[in-house]
XYZ file of C-alpha atoms in Angstrom:
409
model
C 102.147 133.421 112.449
C 103.269 135.199 109.286
C 100.278 137.562 109.518
C 101.143 138.491 113.111
C 104.782 138.906 112.181
C 103.861 141.293 109.343
C 101.746 143.331 111.775
C 104.784 143.931 113.953
C 104.120 141.357 116.667
C 107.024 139.373 118.086
C 105.975 135.784 117.449
C 107.357 132.802 119.369
C 106.434 129.156 118.837
C 106.156 126.825 121.845
C 107.768 129.356 124.186
C 108.975 127.811 127.436
C 107.894 130.790 129.539
C 104.837 132.252 127.830
C 104.204 135.810 128.922
C 102.826 137.216 125.700
C 100.080 139.654 125.055
C 98.286 136.920 123.084
C 98.538 133.119 123.298
C 97.054 130.934 120.546
C 96.747 127.193 121.156
C 96.393 124.995 118.071
C 94.725 121.663 118.816
C 94.344 118.123 117.496
C 91.118 116.150 117.835
C 91.973 112.897 116.067
C 92.298 110.306 118.873
C 92.023 110.180 122.651
C 95.691 110.836 123.454
C 95.842 113.861 121.147
C 92.615 115.276 122.577
C 93.938 114.830 126.107
C 97.178 116.628 125.260
C 95.214 119.479 123.652
C 92.888 119.834 126.652
C 95.785 119.812 129.114
C 97.554 122.534 127.129
C 94.422 124.699 127.034
C 93.930 124.275 130.798
C 97.565 125.196 131.441
C 97.111 128.499 129.632
C 93.614 129.055 131.044
C 95.219 129.106 134.481
C 97.732 131.744 133.300
C 94.831 133.721 131.807
C 93.012 133.573 135.149
C 96.111 134.942 136.857
C 96.403 137.761 134.277
C 99.835 136.471 133.254
C 98.799 136.544 129.599
C 96.597 139.072 127.839
C 94.384 137.051 125.516
C 93.878 133.311 125.037
C 92.547 131.910 121.761
C 92.088 128.248 120.832
C 91.872 126.945 117.250
C 92.198 123.721 115.292
C 90.590 120.321 115.044
C 89.531 119.879 118.671
C 87.641 123.164 118.768
C 86.190 122.476 115.304
C 84.763 119.263 116.718
C 83.712 120.383 120.212
C 83.198 124.137 119.885
C 80.090 124.473 122.070
C 81.271 122.076 124.770
C 84.683 123.732 125.109
C 83.205 127.237 125.220
C 81.012 126.221 128.149
C 83.620 124.210 130.024
C 86.636 126.542 129.735
C 85.326 130.126 129.988
C 88.862 131.485 130.567
C 89.458 131.161 126.813
C 88.614 134.462 125.127
C 87.370 132.742 121.990
C 87.406 129.351 120.285
C 87.934 129.002 116.551
C 87.612 125.939 114.372
C 89.945 124.486 111.779
C 89.012 126.869 108.973
C 87.995 130.240 110.473
C 91.124 130.871 112.555
C 92.121 133.923 110.519
C 89.208 135.688 112.242
C 91.508 135.939 115.283
C 92.987 138.975 113.519
C 89.568 140.683 113.443
C 89.136 139.935 117.136
C 92.199 142.073 117.910
C 91.276 144.818 115.476
C 93.550 143.793 112.604
C 92.937 142.853 108.973
C 93.981 139.654 107.205
C 96.456 140.356 104.397
C 95.641 138.189 101.393
C 98.963 139.057 99.756
C 100.741 137.051 102.483
C 98.601 133.938 101.957
C 101.446 131.725 100.705
C 104.142 133.155 102.967
C 105.213 131.178 106.009
C 106.816 131.705 109.380
C 108.355 128.287 109.939
C 108.133 126.407 113.219
C 110.590 123.833 111.861
C 114.324 124.410 111.367
C 114.881 126.722 108.391
C 116.005 123.945 106.038
C 112.827 121.834 105.945
C 109.092 122.414 105.807
C 105.784 120.587 105.585
C 103.566 121.288 102.566
C 99.904 120.399 102.863
C 98.602 119.599 99.383
C 94.977 118.934 100.254
C 92.506 119.100 103.117
C 89.815 116.646 104.114
C 89.084 113.032 103.251
C 86.474 111.155 101.213
C 87.211 107.744 102.736
C 84.806 106.174 105.213
C 87.100 104.181 107.516
C 85.115 102.964 110.492
C 87.351 104.339 113.230
C 88.376 107.705 111.803
C 87.017 111.094 112.827
C 89.003 113.066 110.240
C 86.137 113.381 107.702
C 83.881 114.574 110.551
C 86.381 117.300 111.432
C 87.723 118.288 108.016
C 84.913 117.464 105.602
C 85.369 116.241 102.025
C 88.705 116.095 100.219
C 89.732 119.415 98.674
C 92.917 119.469 96.580
C 94.923 122.664 96.313
C 95.857 123.696 92.787
C 99.266 122.577 91.565
C 100.170 126.200 90.782
C 99.362 127.258 94.340
C 101.562 124.530 95.812
C 104.373 125.288 93.364
C 104.312 128.968 94.329
C 104.458 128.132 98.034
C 107.433 125.820 97.490
C 109.251 128.418 95.355
C 108.792 131.012 98.098
C 110.192 128.654 100.716
C 113.161 127.693 98.519
C 113.943 131.406 98.157
C 114.117 131.546 101.963
C 116.542 128.632 102.227
C 114.273 125.586 102.582
C 115.808 122.510 100.934
C 113.620 119.610 102.062
C 109.844 119.263 101.782
C 107.464 116.751 103.354
C 104.287 116.574 101.258
C 101.392 115.859 103.590
C 97.638 115.383 103.456
C 95.054 113.277 105.210
C 95.043 111.278 101.957
C 97.799 111.872 99.385
C 96.502 109.145 97.063
C 93.288 111.029 96.238
C 95.089 114.257 95.309
C 93.660 115.846 92.164
C 90.589 113.657 91.774
C 88.198 116.353 92.979
C 89.858 119.283 91.186
C 91.165 117.689 87.970
C 88.890 114.618 87.747
C 91.916 112.331 87.756
C 94.654 111.395 90.227
C 97.494 113.922 90.014
C 99.956 113.062 92.800
C 102.586 111.812 90.342
C 102.371 114.948 88.190
C 102.467 117.235 91.227
C 105.524 115.451 92.641
C 107.258 115.693 89.269
C 106.520 119.413 88.958
C 107.763 120.157 92.453
C 110.927 118.119 91.880
C 111.650 120.347 88.846
C 111.884 123.470 91.016
C 115.554 124.476 91.401
C 116.674 124.258 95.017
C 114.326 121.419 96.001
C 116.836 118.843 97.237
C 114.467 116.378 98.900
C 110.737 115.653 98.552
C 109.184 113.091 100.877
C 105.626 111.710 100.742
C 103.412 111.171 103.763
C 100.036 109.503 104.273
C 99.152 107.676 101.079
C 96.051 105.492 101.108
C 96.399 101.894 99.846
C 93.076 101.499 97.993
C 93.185 102.881 94.412
C 96.865 103.715 94.860
C 98.317 105.997 92.125
C 100.897 103.603 90.677
C 102.268 106.198 88.247
C 103.860 107.808 91.319
C 106.368 104.949 91.575
C 108.106 105.880 88.317
C 108.592 109.422 89.643
C 110.081 108.191 92.926
C 112.376 105.795 91.065
C 113.614 108.239 88.434
C 113.861 111.533 90.314
C 116.975 111.870 92.477
C 115.418 114.529 94.700
C 112.274 112.487 95.411
C 113.197 110.426 98.457
C 112.959 106.635 98.249
C 110.384 106.783 101.007
C 106.635 106.370 101.234
C 104.343 106.639 104.239
C 101.296 104.460 103.572
C 99.006 103.616 106.490
C 97.757 100.025 106.133
C 96.121 99.606 109.580
C 95.589 95.813 109.414
C 95.929 92.719 107.255
C 93.239 90.166 108.147
C 90.309 90.321 105.763
C 87.800 90.326 108.611
C 89.401 93.431 110.154
C 89.910 95.209 106.838
C 86.199 94.692 106.163
C 85.171 95.890 109.620
C 87.436 98.903 109.278
C 85.892 99.667 105.844
C 89.294 99.910 104.188
C 88.165 98.831 100.677
C 91.164 96.559 100.221
C 91.867 92.879 100.890
C 94.793 91.001 102.378
C 95.862 89.693 98.959
C 95.645 93.167 97.421
C 97.716 94.609 100.279
C 100.520 92.094 99.752
C 100.395 92.743 95.992
C 100.618 96.498 96.601
C 103.729 96.157 98.778
C 105.374 93.745 96.342
C 104.757 96.085 93.412
C 106.067 99.160 95.274
C 109.253 97.326 96.249
C 109.702 95.885 92.739
C 109.269 99.235 90.988
C 111.329 101.274 93.484
C 114.274 99.117 94.622
C 115.566 100.188 98.021
C 112.464 102.177 98.963
C 111.797 102.556 102.684
C 108.155 102.071 103.608
C 106.565 103.554 106.710
C 103.206 102.254 107.825
C 100.831 102.545 110.752
C 98.827 99.715 112.295
C 95.698 99.914 114.426
C 95.215 97.410 117.248
C 92.123 96.716 119.298
C 89.420 97.715 116.808
C 86.073 96.201 117.897
C 85.865 92.561 116.870
C 89.616 92.007 116.627
C 90.448 88.461 117.727
C 93.684 86.839 118.839
C 93.768 85.128 115.433
C 93.581 88.522 113.703
C 96.512 89.733 115.795
C 98.566 86.643 114.951
C 97.854 87.268 111.261
C 99.042 90.858 111.690
C 102.231 89.717 113.427
C 102.969 87.384 110.525
C 102.389 90.291 108.142
C 104.860 92.519 110.017
C 107.487 89.758 109.930
C 106.974 89.100 106.206
C 106.643 92.682 104.958
C 109.620 93.922 107.003
C 108.634 97.557 106.991
C 111.597 99.853 107.444
C 109.443 102.171 109.574
C 106.353 101.164 111.522
C 104.160 102.666 114.217
C 101.214 101.096 116.009
C 98.452 102.638 118.075
C 95.460 101.465 120.051
C 91.886 101.931 118.836
C 90.217 105.060 120.219
C 86.413 104.983 120.202
C 85.651 108.336 118.590
C 82.188 109.894 118.748
C 80.362 110.074 115.452
C 82.431 107.456 113.653
C 80.937 104.349 112.050
C 82.611 102.123 114.646
C 81.244 104.226 117.515
C 77.700 103.904 116.166
C 77.940 100.277 115.044
C 80.220 98.192 117.261
C 80.625 97.802 121.026
C 84.122 98.867 122.151
C 84.648 95.332 123.453
C 88.425 95.146 123.969
C 89.953 96.472 127.175
C 92.589 99.206 127.118
C 95.057 96.772 128.680
C 94.589 94.235 125.886
C 94.811 96.952 123.225
C 98.069 98.256 124.652
C 99.466 94.759 125.049
C 98.810 94.071 121.364
C 100.495 97.337 120.379
C 103.562 96.372 122.413
C 103.699 92.897 120.848
C 103.759 94.425 117.361
C 106.376 97.008 118.321
C 108.608 94.330 119.864
C 108.654 92.493 116.529
C 109.309 95.754 114.703
C 112.178 96.680 117.020
C 114.047 93.550 115.968
C 113.372 94.242 112.273
C 114.466 97.863 112.639
C 117.697 96.774 114.349
C 118.512 94.356 111.490
C 117.776 96.998 108.829
C 119.969 99.522 110.643
C 122.820 97.031 111.040
C 122.737 96.406 107.283
C 123.538 100.101 106.721
C 126.905 99.886 108.515
C 129.693 100.549 106.010
C 127.437 102.363 103.556
C 127.852 106.024 102.628
C 124.600 107.994 102.721
C 123.582 111.590 102.108
C 122.622 113.159 105.444
C 121.071 116.521 106.314
C 121.957 118.004 109.714
C 118.973 119.128 111.828
C 120.494 120.170 115.150
C 123.221 119.755 117.754
C 122.463 117.657 120.814
C 125.107 117.218 123.524
C 128.127 115.575 121.844
C 126.468 114.907 118.458
C 125.283 116.605 115.324
C 121.887 114.994 114.665
C 120.896 114.386 111.063
C 118.741 112.223 108.808
C 119.023 110.280 105.562
C 116.489 110.375 102.720
C 114.861 107.390 104.425
C 114.069 109.358 107.585
C 111.332 111.908 108.133
C 111.733 114.445 110.952
C 110.664 113.469 114.477
C 109.273 110.021 113.633
C 112.175 108.126 112.073
C 115.744 107.085 112.988
C 118.468 109.724 113.135
C 122.157 109.783 112.288
C 124.533 110.876 115.053
C 127.834 112.477 114.013
C 130.432 113.562 116.606
C 130.166 117.286 117.314
C 133.953 117.510 117.034
C 133.719 116.881 113.271
C 134.996 119.976 111.468
C 132.998 121.685 108.733
C 129.596 120.229 109.664
C 126.783 122.792 109.746
C 123.081 122.644 110.569
C 120.969 122.680 107.413
C 123.700 121.342 105.134
C 124.000 117.963 103.418
C 127.013 115.707 103.996
C 128.084 112.380 102.592
C 128.299 110.271 105.724
C 129.774 106.827 106.292
C 127.664 104.764 108.690
C 129.949 103.234 111.313
C 127.502 101.985 113.958
C 123.829 101.295 114.658
C 121.351 100.782 117.485
C 117.743 99.572 117.159
C 116.510 102.973 116.018
C 119.545 105.211 115.337
C 122.714 105.260 113.241
C 126.223 106.585 113.966
C 128.164 108.210 111.186
C 131.364 109.919 110.090
C 130.855 112.919 107.835
C 133.157 112.648 104.812
């Protein structure tokens, strides 16, 4: 987007009425639902292309990386498909040159005050159900200097909050520096003036970099938040999923994180319906959710992805109905936990950043809430002095299962 912008194109993201000279669709190919959404979006624009309502249609990203030949044959209305790594060739296709000097510059699709920073690409894990290594290849860490320079550039443009993301944060640095470097990277980024919040997404539980916990605990601008996908708890399922961790080790990991970072909010993801999952496994997982009391939790149903170990090894022997039922059972338990955790925040004063205005409320988040996936704080729009992109000390005065109500002080 920044390259197009520099070339003089007017660039719009997720336009409601696309009528542009060029439309580029970025895709996801991780699980069934994401693939379906990507395909439907491509078909929507292919129809506009057929009607000559748009000039050119290009598709890029994980889905086309994974199914390049099939998509090219099945959707000929697309001018060209690109994968996950060669998308800059779109510029050549329209007679333009890629400008290397703009490599670290960004045109944000988020509000101007926060951004996502990808610190590595790819994954070396071999989880049975996951297609990410097939799509992205081996783990490749960016250099710390490169990431620092990107963050400094964004700070200069008014960004205050950063979500560090990767398919596997825990492994960061091992390939490039021969040792785990997530803690050092986080520390260096937190030293950059203007970085008000850093939040960490998608850590892997096996071989967890425990030196990170000291950084989270001691640095005020590193949010007391960690997204760590655990997927399951029964030893039989962890073995089948090839997670390289046991039930006992998982409990020990959570206990140590909570002991070393008091008040931390943990987000996790659970996978239901993996081949071989029994009712007993599900009951064990329910007990785990009740005991661990994750502040944030999502659950999704197993998707039988071509090329994965599970696809080649196990029959997909659990019906979609049973999978979805198990997801709903877990989320029902979590809803009650979330409600109790939110209620406990009533009366507390928390630092809140304002993301947007929606009907009669300013909508913001605390350090414990990542954009789009976590609870939000609703502040009456009549409150004077509140501005989007600013931080406010906010007294929590009410709570629902998944949202908070506040008064900006």
